[in-house]
mmCIF file of C-alpha atoms in Angstrom:
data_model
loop_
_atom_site.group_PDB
_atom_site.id
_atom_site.type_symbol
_atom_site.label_atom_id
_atom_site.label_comp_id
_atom_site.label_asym_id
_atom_site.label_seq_id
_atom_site.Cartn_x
_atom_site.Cartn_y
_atom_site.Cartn_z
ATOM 1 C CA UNK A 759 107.258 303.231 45.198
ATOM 2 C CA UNK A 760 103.701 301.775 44.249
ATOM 3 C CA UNK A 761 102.009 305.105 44.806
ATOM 4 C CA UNK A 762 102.540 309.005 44.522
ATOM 5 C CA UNK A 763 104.504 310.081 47.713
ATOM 6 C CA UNK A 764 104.011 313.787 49.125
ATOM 7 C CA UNK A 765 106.925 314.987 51.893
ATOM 8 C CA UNK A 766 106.603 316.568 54.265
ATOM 9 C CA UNK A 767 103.166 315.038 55.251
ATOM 10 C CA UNK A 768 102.422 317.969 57.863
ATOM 11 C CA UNK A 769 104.313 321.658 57.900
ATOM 12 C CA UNK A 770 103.623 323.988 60.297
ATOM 13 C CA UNK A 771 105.168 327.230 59.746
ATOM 14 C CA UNK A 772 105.295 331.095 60.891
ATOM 15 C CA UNK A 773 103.375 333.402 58.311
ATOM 16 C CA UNK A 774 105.861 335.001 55.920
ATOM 17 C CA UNK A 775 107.808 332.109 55.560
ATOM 18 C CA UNK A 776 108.471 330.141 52.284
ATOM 19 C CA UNK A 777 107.912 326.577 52.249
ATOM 20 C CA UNK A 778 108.316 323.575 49.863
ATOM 21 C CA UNK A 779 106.307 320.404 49.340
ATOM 22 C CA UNK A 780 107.555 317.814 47.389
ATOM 23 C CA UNK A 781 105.674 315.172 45.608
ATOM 24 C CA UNK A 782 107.118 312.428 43.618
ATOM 25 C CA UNK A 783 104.822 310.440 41.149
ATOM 26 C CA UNK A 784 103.820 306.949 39.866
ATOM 27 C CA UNK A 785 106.987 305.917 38.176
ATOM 28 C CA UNK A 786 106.287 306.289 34.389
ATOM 29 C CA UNK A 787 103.207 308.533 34.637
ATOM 30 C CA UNK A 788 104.297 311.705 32.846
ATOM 31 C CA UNK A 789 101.458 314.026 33.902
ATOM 32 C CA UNK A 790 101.170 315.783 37.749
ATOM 33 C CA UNK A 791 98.895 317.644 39.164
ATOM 34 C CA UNK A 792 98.575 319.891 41.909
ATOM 35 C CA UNK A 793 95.284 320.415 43.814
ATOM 36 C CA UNK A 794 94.282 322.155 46.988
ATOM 37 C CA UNK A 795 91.639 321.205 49.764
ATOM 38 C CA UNK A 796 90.751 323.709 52.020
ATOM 39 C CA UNK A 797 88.145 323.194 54.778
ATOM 40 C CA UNK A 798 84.922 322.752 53.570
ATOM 41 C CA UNK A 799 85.904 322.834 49.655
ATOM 42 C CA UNK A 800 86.069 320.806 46.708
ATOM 43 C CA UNK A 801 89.604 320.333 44.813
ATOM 44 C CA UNK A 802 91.217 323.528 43.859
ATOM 45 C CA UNK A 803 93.181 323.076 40.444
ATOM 46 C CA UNK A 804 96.874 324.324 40.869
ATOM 47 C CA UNK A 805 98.705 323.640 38.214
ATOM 48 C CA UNK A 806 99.319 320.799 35.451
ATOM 49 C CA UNK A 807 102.515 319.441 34.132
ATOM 50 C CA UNK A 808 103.283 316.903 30.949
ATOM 51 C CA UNK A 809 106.837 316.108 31.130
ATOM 52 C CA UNK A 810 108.884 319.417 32.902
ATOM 53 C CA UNK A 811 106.434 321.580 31.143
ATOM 54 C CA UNK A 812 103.243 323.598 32.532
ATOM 55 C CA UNK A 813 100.712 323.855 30.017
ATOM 56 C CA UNK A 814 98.021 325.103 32.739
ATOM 57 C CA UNK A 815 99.354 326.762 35.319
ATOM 58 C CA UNK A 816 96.572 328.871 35.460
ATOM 59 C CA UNK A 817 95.344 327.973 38.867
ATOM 60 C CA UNK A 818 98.299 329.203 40.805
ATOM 61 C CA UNK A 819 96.395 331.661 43.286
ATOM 62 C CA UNK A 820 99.204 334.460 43.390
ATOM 63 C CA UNK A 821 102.619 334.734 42.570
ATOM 64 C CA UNK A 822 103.904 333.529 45.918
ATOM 65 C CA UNK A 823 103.013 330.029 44.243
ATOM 66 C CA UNK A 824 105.025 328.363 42.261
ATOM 67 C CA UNK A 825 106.150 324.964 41.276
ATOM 68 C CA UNK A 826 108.511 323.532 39.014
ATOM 69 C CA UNK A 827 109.013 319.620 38.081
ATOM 70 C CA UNK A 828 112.905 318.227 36.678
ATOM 71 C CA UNK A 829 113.826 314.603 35.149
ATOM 72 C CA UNK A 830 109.877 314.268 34.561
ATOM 73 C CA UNK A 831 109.589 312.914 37.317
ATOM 74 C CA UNK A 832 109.464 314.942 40.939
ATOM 75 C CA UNK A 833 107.874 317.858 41.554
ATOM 76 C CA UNK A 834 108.152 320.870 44.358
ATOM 77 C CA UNK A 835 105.167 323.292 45.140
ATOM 78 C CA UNK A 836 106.767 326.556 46.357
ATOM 79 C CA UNK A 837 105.397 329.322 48.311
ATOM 80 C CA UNK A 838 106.705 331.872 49.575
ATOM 81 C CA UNK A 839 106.005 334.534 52.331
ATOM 82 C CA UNK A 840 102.964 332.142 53.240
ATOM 83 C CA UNK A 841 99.535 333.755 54.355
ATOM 84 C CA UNK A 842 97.286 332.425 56.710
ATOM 85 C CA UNK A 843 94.593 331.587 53.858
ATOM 86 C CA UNK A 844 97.342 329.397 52.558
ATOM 87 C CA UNK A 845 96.629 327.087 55.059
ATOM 88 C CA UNK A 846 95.483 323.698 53.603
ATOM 89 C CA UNK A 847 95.752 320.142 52.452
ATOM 90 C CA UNK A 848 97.836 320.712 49.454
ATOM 91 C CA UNK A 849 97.310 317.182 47.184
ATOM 92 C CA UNK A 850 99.620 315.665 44.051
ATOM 93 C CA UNK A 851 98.408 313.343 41.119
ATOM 94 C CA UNK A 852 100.118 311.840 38.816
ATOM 95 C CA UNK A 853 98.178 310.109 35.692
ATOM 96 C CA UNK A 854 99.716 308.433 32.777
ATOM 97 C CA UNK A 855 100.244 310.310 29.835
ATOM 98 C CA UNK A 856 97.138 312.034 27.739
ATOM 99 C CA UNK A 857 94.404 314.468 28.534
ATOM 100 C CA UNK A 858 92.160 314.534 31.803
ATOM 101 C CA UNK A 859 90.218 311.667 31.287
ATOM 102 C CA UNK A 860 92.072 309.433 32.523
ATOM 103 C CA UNK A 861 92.596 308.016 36.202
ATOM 104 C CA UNK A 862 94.420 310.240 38.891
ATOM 105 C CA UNK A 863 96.320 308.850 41.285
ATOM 106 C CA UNK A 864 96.266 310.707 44.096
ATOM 107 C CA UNK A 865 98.963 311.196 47.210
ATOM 108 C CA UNK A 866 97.891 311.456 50.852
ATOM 109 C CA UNK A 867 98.539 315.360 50.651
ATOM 110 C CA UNK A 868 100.613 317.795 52.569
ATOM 111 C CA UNK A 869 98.895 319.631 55.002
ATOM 112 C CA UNK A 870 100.113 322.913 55.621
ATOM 113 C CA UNK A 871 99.188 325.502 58.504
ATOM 114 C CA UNK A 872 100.349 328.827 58.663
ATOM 115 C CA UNK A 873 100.054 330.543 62.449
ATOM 116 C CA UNK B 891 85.158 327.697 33.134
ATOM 117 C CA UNK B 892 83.552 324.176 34.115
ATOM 118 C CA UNK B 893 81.620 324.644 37.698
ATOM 119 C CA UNK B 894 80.664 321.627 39.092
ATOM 120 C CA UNK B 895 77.994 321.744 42.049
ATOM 121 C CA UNK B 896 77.251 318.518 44.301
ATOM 122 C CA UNK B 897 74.454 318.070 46.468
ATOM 123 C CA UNK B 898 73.433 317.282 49.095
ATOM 124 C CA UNK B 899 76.655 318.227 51.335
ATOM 125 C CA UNK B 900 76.267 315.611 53.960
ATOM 126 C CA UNK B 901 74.610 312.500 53.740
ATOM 127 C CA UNK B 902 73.569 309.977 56.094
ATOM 128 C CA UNK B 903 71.747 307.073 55.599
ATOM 129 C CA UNK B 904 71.291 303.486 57.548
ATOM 130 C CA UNK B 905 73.275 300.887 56.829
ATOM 131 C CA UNK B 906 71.858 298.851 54.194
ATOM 132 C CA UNK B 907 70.115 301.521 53.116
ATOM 133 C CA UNK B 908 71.095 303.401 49.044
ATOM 134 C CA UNK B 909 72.641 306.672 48.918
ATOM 135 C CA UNK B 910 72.047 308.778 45.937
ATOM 136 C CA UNK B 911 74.582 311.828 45.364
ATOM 137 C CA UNK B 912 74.148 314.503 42.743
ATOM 138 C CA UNK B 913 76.090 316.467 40.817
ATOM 139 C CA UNK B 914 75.494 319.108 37.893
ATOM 140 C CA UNK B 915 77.827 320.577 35.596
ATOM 141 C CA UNK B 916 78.128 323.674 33.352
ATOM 142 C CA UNK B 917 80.503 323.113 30.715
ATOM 143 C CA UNK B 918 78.483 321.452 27.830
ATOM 144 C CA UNK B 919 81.905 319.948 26.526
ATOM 145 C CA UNK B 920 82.675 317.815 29.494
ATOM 146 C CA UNK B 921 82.426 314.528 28.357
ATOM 147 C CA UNK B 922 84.396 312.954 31.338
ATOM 148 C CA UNK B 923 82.669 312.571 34.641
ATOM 149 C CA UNK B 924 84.672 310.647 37.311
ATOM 150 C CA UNK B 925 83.551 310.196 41.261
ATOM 151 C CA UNK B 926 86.180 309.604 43.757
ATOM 152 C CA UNK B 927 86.050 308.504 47.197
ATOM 153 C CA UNK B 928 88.682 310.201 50.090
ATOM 154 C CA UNK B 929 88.537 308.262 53.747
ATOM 155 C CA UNK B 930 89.758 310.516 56.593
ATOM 156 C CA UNK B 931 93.818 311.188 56.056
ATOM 157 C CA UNK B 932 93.768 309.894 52.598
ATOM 158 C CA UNK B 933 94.003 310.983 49.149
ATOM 159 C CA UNK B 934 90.665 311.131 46.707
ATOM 160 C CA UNK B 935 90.484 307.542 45.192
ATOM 161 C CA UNK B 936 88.639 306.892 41.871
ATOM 162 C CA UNK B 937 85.740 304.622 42.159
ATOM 163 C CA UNK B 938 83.430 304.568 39.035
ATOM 164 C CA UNK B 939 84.196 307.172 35.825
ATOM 165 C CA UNK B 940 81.401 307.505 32.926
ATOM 166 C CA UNK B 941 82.226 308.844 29.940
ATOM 167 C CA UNK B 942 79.549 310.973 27.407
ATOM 168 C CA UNK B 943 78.515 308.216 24.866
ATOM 169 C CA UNK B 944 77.286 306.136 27.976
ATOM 170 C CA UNK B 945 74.024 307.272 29.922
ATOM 171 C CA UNK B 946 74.993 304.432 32.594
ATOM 172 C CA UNK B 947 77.386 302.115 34.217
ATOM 173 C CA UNK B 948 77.769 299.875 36.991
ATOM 174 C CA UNK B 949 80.001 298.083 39.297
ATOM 175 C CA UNK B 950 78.908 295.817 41.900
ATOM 176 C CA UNK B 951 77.106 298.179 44.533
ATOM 177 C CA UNK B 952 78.241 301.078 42.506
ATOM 178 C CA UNK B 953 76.201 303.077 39.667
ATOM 179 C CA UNK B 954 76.864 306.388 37.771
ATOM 180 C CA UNK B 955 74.159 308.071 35.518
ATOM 181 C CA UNK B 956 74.812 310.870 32.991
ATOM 182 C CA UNK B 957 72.025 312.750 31.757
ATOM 183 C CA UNK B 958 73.851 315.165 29.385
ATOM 184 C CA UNK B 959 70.958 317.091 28.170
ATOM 185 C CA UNK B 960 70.308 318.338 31.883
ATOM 186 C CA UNK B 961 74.200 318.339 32.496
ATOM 187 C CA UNK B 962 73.768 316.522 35.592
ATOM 188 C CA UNK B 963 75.339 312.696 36.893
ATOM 189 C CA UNK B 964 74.457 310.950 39.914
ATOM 190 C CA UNK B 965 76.154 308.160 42.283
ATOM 191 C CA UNK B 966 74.454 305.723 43.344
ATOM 192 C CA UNK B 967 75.316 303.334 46.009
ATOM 193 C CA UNK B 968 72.814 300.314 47.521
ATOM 194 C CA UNK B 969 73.576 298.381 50.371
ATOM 195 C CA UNK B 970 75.091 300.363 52.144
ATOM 196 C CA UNK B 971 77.886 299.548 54.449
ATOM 197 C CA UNK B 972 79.741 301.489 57.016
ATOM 198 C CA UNK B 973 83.518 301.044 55.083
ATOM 199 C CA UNK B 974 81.055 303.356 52.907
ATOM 200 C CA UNK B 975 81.549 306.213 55.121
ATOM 201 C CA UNK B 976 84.181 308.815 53.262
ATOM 202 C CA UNK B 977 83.906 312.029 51.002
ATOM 203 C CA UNK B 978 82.852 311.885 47.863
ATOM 204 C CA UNK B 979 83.651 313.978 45.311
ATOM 205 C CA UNK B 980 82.564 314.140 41.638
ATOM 206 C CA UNK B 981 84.326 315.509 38.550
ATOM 207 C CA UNK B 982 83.730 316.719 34.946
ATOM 208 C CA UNK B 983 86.150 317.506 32.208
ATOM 209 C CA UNK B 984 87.415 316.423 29.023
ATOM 210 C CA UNK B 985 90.367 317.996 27.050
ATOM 211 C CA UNK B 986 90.892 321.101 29.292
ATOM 212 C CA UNK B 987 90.382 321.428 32.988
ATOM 213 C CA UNK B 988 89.043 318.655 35.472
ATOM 214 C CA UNK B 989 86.901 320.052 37.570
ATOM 215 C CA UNK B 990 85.478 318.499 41.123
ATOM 216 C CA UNK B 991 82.654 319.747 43.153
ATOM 217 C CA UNK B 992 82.998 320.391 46.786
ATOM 218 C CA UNK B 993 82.224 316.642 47.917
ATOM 219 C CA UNK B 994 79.930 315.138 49.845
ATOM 220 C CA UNK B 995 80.307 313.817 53.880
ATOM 221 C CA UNK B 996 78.528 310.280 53.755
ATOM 222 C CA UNK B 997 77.867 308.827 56.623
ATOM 223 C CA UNK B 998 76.726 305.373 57.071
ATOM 224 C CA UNK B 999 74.606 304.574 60.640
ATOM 225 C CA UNK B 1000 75.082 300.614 61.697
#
């Protein structure tokens, strides 16, 4: 596709369950990002991959996150036994490869709500 | 860590009018300072970037100024128009973490 794509684009789940958001990047850009948006916030850094690897992954709130990417190309955001304060717009980048000063191209986000 | 603030929060200005947004940063190694724009629904969108060697730079109706002694950049928009009306959000980093303030709601009055 001509941009990043994000699936699903709205999740609504019951707290304790574990979800999965997808996000599938610029063809050829080999660096993603994961960001969160709460309401009333700024970007929240998740976690960085180059390739399949995650040299920052320092972001990752708890260890009910987790994410993983394969092929270098798509990527899944995992959390499990959701909380309410998980509730957000969860947001992919993909950039091509090098450090962060580049461009980020950003999908339309996943926004999750946990009742 | 880099902490970026932004001010004001909310912004709203006449159309035709300039709107000025400031940010300041901490980390005196940032030498990467983007501003993206995110209309209602969509993801952030990079408008203008300035990078630390440059105290300025424009495009059309769009400015950014970096004054790194203060550690703090500014966006500056003139003639306002109401397709103007989004969340901004600036951004400093360099070779570790990018870092975005908490954006600001502009608002653009015909």
């Amino acid at each position: 596709g001509a941009g990043v794509s994000q699936s699903p684009s709205n999740k609504v789940t019951e707290k304790g369950k574990d979800v999965e958001l997808r996000c599938d990047p610029i063809s050829g850009h080999t660096a993603l990002y994961w960001y969160r948006q709460s309401l009333g916030q700024g970007l929240e850094f998740l976690i960085y991959f180059q390739g399949n690897s995650a040299p920052d992954k320092s972001g990752l709130p708890s260890d009910r996150f987790s994410a993983e990417r394969t092929g270098g190309s798509v990527s899944t955001l995992t959390i499990q036994r959701t909380q309410q304060e998980d509730s957000a717009v969860y947001l992919c980048a993909s950039s091509l490869p090098g450090s962060y000063t580049g461009e980020l191209f950003f999908g339309e986000g996943s926004r999750l709500t946990v009742l | 860590g880099e902490n970026v603030e932004q001010h004001p929060s909310t912004l709203s200005v006449q159309e035709g009018d300039s709107a000025v947004i400031k940010c300041t940063y901490s980390d005196s190694a940032s030498n990467y300072f983007p501003w993206y724009k995110q209309e209602l629904g969509k993801g952030p969108q990079l408008i203008i970037d300035i990078r630390s060697n440059v105290g300025e730079k424009k495009d059309q109706r769009i400015a950014v100024t970096l004054n790194k002694t203060a550690k703090h950049f500014s966006l500056h928009i003139t003639e306002t128009q109401p397709e103007d009306s989004a969340v901004y959000f600036c951004a400093a980093g360099g070779n570790n973490r990018l870092a975005f303030g908490k954006g600001n709601q502009v608002v653009v009055i015909p």
